[in-house]
Coordinates of C-alpha atoms and ligand atoms in Angstrom, one line a residue:
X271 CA 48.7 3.5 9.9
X272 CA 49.5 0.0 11.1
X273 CA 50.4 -2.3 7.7
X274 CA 50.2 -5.3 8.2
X275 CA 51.9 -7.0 4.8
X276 CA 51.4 -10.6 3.9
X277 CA 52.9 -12.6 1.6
X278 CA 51.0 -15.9 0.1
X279 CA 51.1 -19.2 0.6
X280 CA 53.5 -21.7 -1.7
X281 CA 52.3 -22.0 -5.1
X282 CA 52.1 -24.7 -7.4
X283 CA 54.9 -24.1 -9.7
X284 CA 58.0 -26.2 -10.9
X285 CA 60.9 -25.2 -9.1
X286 CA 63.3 -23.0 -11.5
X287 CA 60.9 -21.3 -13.7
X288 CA 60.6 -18.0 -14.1
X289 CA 57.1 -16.6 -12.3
X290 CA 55.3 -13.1 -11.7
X291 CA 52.0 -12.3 -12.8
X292 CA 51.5 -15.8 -13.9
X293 CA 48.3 -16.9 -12.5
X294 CA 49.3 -19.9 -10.1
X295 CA 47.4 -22.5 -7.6
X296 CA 48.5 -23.5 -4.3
X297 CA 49.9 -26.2 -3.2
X298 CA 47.7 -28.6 -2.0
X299 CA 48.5 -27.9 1.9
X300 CA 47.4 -25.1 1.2
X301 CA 44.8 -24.8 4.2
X302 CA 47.2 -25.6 6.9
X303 CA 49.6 -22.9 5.3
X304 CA 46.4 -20.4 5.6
X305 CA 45.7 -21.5 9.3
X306 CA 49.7 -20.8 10.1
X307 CA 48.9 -17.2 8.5
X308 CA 46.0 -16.4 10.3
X309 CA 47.7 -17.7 13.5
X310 CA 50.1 -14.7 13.2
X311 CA 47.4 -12.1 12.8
X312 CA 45.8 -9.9 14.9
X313 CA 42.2 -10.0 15.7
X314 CA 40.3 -6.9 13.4
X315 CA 41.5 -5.3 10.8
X316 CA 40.2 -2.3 9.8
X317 CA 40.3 -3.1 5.8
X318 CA 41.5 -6.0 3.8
X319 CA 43.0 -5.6 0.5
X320 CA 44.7 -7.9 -2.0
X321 CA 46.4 -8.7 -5.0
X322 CA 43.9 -10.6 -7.7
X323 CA 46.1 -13.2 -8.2
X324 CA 44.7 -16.4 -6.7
X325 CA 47.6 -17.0 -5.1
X326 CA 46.6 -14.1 -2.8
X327 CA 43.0 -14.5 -3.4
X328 CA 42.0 -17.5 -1.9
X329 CA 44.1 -16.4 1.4
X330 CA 42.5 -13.1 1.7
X331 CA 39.3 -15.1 1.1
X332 CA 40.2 -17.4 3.7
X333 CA 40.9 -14.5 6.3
X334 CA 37.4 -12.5 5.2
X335 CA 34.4 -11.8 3.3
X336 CA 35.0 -7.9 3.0
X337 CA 38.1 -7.3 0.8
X338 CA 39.1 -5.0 -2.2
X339 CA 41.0 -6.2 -4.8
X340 CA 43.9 -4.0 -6.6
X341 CA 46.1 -4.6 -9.6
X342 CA 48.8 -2.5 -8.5
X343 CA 49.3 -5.3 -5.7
X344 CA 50.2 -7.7 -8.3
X345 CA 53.7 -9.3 -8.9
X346 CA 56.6 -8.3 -10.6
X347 CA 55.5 -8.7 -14.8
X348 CA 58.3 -10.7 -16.2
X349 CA 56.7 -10.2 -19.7
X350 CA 58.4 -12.6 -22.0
X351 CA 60.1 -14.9 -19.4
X352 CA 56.6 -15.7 -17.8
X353 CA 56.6 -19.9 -16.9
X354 CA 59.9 -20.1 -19.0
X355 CA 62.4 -22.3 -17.4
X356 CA 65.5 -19.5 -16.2
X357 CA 67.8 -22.1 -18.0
X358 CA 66.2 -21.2 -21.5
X359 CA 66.0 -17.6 -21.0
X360 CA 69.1 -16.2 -23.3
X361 CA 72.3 -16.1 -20.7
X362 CA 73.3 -12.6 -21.9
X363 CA 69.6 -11.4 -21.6
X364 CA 69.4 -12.3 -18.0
X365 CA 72.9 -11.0 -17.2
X366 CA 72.2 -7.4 -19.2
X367 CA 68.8 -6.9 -16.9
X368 CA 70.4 -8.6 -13.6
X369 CA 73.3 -6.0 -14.0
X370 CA 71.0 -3.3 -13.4
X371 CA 67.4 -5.0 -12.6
X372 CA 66.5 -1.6 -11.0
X373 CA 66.1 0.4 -14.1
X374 CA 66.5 -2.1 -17.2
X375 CA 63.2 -3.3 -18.2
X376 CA 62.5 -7.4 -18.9
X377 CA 61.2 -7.7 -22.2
X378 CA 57.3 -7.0 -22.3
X379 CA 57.4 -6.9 -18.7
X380 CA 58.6 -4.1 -16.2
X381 CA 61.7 -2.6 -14.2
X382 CA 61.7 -2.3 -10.4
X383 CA 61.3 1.4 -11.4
X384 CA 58.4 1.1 -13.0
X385 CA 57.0 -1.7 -10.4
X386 CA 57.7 0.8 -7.4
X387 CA 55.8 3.6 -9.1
X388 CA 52.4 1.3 -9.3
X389 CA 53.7 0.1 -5.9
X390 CA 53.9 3.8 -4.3
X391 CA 50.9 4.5 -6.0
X392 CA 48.6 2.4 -4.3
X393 CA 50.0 3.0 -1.0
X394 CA 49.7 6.7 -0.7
X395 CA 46.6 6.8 -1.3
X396 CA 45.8 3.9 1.4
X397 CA 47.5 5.5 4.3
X398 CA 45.3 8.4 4.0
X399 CA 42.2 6.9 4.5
X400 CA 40.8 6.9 7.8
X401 CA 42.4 3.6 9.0
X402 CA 44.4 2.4 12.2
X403 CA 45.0 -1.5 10.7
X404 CA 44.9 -2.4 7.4
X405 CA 46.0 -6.3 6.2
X406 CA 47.3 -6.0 2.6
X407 CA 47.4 -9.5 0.9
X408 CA 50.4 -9.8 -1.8
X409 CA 54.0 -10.5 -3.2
X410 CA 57.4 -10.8 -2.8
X411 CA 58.5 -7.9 -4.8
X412 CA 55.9 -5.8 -3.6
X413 CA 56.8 -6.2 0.4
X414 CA 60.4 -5.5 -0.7
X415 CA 59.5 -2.0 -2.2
X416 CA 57.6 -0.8 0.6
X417 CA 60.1 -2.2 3.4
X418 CA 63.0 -0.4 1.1
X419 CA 60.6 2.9 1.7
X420 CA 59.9 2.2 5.5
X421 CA 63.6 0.9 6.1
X422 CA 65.5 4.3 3.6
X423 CA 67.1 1.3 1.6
X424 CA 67.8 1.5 -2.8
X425 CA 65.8 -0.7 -4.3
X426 CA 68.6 -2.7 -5.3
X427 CA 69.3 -3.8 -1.6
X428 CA 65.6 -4.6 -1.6
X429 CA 66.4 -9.2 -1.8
X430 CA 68.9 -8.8 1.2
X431 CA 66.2 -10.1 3.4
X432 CA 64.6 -13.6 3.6
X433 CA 61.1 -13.3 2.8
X434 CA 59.2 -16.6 2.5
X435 CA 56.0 -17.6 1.1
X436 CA 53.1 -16.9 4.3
X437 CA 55.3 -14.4 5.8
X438 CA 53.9 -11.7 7.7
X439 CA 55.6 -8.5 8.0
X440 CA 54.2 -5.7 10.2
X441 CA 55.1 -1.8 9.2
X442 CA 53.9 1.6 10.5
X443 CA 53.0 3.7 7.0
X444 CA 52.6 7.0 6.2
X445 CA 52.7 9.1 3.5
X446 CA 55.8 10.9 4.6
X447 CA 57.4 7.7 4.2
X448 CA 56.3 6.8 1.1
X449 CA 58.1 10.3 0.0
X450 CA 61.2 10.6 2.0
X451 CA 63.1 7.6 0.6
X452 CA 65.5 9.8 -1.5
X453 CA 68.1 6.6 -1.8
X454 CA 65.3 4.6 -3.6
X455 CA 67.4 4.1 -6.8
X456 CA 70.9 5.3 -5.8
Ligands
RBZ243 C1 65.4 -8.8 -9.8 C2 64.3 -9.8 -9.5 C3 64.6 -11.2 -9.3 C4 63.6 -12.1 -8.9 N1 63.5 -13.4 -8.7 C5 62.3 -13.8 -8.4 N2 61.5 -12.7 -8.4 C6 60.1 -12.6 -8.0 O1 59.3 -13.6 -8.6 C7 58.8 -14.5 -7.7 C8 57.3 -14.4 -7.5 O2 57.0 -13.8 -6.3 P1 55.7 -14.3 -5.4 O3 55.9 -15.8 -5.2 O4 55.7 -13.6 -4.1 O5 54.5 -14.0 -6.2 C9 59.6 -14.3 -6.4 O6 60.7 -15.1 -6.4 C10 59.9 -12.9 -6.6 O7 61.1 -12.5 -5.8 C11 62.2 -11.6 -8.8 C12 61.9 -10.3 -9.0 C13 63.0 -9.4 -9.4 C14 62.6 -8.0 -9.6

């Protein structure tokens, strides 16, 4: 199945705080950010599916009428750091989870771990529907975890690659992918 994975537009956030499940706005350019987006697409897709998130929301609204919205597309849940400044998050707290941000957990959030499990989740059971192109509307976090599956990578090589806000990223899916990855948290 033809993925294509899209990443949202810039949101409306202070530069330096901490961010994930936080409910954001867009920017207010936020229309000829969508048209640059849409610009990269290819005509039909088959399905459209998106994170809840408005940041994702209003793009996927943008881009069509028919969508299905799932929570497992949502951002990383930083818990307790949500919309804190990084500078007033506890030094030794961030160092303790950055040392191993695979498998340590942020405090009443999640782990990479437990992130790609949600992650993996929603994407075997898409790729065996009866799709050729499916457009899926989401995060940062989440494209890394799926490109770490399609490319054999740990999940702790998964920020290696630039990834910016209205990125597209097209992948070929299947759920012998989704399972092969034995690396995924060497
Ligand atoms: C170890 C780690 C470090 C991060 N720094 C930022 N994010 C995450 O939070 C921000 C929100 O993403 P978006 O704008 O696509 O919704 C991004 O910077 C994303 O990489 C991180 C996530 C993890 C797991």
């Amino acid at each position: 199945m033809e993925v294509y994975l899209i990443r949202h537009t810039t949101p409306h956030i202070e530069k330096g705080v901490c961010y994930g499940q936080s409910d954001l706005d867009l920017v207010e350019t936020y229309i000829e950010e969508f048209k640059t987006v849409e610009s990269k697409l290819p005509g039909e897709f088959d399905a459209y599916y998106t994170s809840p998130l408005k940041r994702c929301l209003n793009l996927t609204k943008h881009l069509t009428e028919d969508f299905s919205t799932d929570h497992r597309l949502m951002e990383f849940n930083f818990g307790d750091w949500e919309m804190k400044k990084w500078d007033d998050i506890p030094k030794a707290h961030i160092d303790q989870w950055m040392k191993d941000f695979v498998n340590v957990m942020v405090p009443s959030g999640e782990s990479m771990a437990t992130m790609e499990e949600r992650v993996r989740a929603f994407f075997t059971e898409l790729v065996v529907k009866e799709y050729d192109r499916v457009a899926v509307i989401t995060h940062s976090v989440v494209i890394r975890i799926v490109l770490c599956h399609v490319e054999g990578l740990p999940l702790k090589r998964a920020f290696e690659r630039p990834l910016d806000y209205g990125d597209v990223v097209k992948v070929e899916l299947d759920d012998q992918i989704l399972r092969a990855n034995k690396k995924l948290n060497a």
